[in-house]
PDB file of C-alpha atoms in Angstrom:
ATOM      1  CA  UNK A   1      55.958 154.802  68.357  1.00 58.00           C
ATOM      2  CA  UNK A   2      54.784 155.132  71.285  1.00 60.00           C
ATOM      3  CA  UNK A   3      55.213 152.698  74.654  1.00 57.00           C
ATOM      4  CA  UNK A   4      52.090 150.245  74.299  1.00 55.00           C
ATOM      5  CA  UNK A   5      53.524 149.813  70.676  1.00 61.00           C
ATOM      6  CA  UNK A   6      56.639 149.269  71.173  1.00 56.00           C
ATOM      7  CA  UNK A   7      55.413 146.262  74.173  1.00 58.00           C
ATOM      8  CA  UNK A   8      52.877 144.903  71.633  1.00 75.00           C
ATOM      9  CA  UNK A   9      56.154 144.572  68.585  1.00 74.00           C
ATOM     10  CA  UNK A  10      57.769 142.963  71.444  1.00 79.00           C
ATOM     11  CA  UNK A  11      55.206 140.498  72.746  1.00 87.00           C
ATOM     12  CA  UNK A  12      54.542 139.344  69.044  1.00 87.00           C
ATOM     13  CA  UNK A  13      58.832 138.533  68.579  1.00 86.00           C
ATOM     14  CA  UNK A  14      58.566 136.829  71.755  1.00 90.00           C
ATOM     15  CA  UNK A  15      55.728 135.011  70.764  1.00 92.00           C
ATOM     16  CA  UNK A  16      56.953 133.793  67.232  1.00 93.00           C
ATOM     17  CA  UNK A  17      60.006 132.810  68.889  1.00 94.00           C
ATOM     18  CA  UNK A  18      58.240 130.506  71.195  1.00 95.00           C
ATOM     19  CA  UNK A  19      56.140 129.214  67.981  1.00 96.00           C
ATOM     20  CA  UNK A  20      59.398 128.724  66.409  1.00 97.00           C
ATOM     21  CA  UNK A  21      61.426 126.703  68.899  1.00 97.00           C
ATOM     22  CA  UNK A  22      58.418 124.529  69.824  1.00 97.00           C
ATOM     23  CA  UNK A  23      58.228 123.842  65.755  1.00 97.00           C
ATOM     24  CA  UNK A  24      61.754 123.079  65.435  1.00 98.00           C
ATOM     25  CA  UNK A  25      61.378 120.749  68.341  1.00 98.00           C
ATOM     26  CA  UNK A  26      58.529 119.023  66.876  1.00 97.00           C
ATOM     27  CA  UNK A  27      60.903 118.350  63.842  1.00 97.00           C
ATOM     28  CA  UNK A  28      63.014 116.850  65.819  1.00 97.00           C
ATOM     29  CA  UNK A  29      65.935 119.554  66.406  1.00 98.00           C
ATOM     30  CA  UNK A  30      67.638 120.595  69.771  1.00 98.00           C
ATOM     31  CA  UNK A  31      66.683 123.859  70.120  1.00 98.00           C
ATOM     32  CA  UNK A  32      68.945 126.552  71.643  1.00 97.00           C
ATOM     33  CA  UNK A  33      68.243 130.437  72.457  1.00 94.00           C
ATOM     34  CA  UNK A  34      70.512 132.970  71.309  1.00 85.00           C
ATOM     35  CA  UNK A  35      72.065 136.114  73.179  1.00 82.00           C
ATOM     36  CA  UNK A  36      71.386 139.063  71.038  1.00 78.00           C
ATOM     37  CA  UNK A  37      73.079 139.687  67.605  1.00 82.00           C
ATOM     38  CA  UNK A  38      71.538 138.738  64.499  1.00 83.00           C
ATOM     39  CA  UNK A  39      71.246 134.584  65.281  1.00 91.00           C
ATOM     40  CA  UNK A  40      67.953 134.640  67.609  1.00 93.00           C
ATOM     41  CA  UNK A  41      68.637 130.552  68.069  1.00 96.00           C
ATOM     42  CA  UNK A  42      70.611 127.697  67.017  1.00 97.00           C
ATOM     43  CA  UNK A  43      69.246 124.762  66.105  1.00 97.00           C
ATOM     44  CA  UNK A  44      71.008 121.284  66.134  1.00 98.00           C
ATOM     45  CA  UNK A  45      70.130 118.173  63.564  1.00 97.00           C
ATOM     46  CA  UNK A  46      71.104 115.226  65.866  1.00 96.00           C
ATOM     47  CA  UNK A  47      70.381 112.830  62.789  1.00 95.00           C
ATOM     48  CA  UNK A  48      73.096 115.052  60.498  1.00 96.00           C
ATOM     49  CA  UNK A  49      74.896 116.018  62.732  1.00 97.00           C
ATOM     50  CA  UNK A  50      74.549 119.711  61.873  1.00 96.00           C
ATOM     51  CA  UNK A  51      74.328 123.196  63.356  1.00 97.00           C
ATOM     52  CA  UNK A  52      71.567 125.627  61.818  1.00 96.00           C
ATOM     53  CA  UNK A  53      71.868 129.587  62.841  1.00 95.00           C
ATOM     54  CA  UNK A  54      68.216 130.760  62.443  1.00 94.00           C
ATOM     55  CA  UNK A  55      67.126 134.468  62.473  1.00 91.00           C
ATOM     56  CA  UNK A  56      63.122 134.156  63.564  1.00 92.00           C
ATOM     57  CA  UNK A  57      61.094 136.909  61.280  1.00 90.00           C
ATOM     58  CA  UNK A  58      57.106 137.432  62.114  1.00 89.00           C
ATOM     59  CA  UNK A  59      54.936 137.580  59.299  1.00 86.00           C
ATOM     60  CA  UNK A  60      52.214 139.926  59.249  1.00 83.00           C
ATOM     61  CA  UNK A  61      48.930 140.377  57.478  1.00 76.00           C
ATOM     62  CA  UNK A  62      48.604 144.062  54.874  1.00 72.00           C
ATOM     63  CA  UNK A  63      44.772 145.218  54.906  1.00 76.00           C
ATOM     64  CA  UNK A  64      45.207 143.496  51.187  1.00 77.00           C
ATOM     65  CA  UNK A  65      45.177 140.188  52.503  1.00 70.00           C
ATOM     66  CA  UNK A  66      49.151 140.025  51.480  1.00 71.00           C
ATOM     67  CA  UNK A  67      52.048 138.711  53.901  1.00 65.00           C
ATOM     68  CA  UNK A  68      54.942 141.013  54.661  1.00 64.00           C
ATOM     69  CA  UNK A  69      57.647 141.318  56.784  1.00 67.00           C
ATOM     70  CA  UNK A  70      59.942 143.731  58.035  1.00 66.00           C
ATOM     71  CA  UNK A  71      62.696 141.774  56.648  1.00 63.00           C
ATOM     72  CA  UNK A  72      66.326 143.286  56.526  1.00 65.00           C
ATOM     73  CA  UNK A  73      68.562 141.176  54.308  1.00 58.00           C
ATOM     74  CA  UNK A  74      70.887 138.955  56.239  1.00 63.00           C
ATOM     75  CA  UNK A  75      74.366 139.739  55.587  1.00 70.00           C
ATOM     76  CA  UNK A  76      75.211 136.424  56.340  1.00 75.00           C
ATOM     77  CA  UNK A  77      74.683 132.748  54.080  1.00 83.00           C
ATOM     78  CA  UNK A  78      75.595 130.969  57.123  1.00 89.00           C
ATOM     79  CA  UNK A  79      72.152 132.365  58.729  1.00 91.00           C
ATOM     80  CA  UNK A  80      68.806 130.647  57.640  1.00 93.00           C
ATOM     81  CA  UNK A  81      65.391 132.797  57.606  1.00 91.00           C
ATOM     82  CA  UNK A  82      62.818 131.005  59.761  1.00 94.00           C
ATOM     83  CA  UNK A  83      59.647 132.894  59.173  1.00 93.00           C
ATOM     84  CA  UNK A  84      56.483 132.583  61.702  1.00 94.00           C
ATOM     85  CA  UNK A  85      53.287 133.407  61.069  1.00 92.00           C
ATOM     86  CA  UNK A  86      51.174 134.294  64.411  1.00 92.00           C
ATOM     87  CA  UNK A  87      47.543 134.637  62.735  1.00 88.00           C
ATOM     88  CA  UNK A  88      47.552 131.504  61.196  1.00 90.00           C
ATOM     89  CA  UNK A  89      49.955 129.493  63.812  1.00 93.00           C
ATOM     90  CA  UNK A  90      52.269 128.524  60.755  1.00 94.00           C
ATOM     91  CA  UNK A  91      56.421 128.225  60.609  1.00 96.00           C
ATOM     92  CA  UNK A  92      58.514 127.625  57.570  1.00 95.00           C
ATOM     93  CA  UNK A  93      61.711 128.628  56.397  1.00 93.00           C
ATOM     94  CA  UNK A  94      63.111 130.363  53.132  1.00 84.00           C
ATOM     95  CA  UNK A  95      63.527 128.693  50.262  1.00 69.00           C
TER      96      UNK A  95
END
């Protein structure tokens, strides 16, 4: 991979984290950043009163027309999956 890759991977996480913090504010969460580590943000539900730890994955497009992601399993149940999808400005999170 070279440079210009690696700052284009980059600028698309960035980006779908954006996307994904604006979302969850929309919903109605408090929205905060993480540090590094495997939580990218924490989200808080003031009306139950309950902490989410989200790990943002982007979605991307095969030639096929199917959606993929370079998804590791989370080693963790106490981390939700909140998946963005850039292309077609969409957010949701696993079922």
């Amino acid at each position: 991979m070279n440079k210009l890759d690696y700052y284009k991977k980059h600028q698309k996480g960035t980006a779908s984290e954006f996307l994904a913090m604006s979302w969850l504010a929309n919903q109605g969460y408090y929205v905060f950043k993480g540090m590094g580590g495997p939580i990218d943000m924490i989200a808080f539900d003031p009306i139950n009163i309950k902490f989410i730890n989200i790990d943002v994955k982007t979605i991307y497009h095969r030639k096929n027309g199917k959606m993929a992601s370079n998804r590791r399993p989370v080693k963790y149940d106490f981390i939700k999956i909140l998946n963005v999808d850039l292309k077609n400005n969409k957010v949701w999170f696993n079922q």
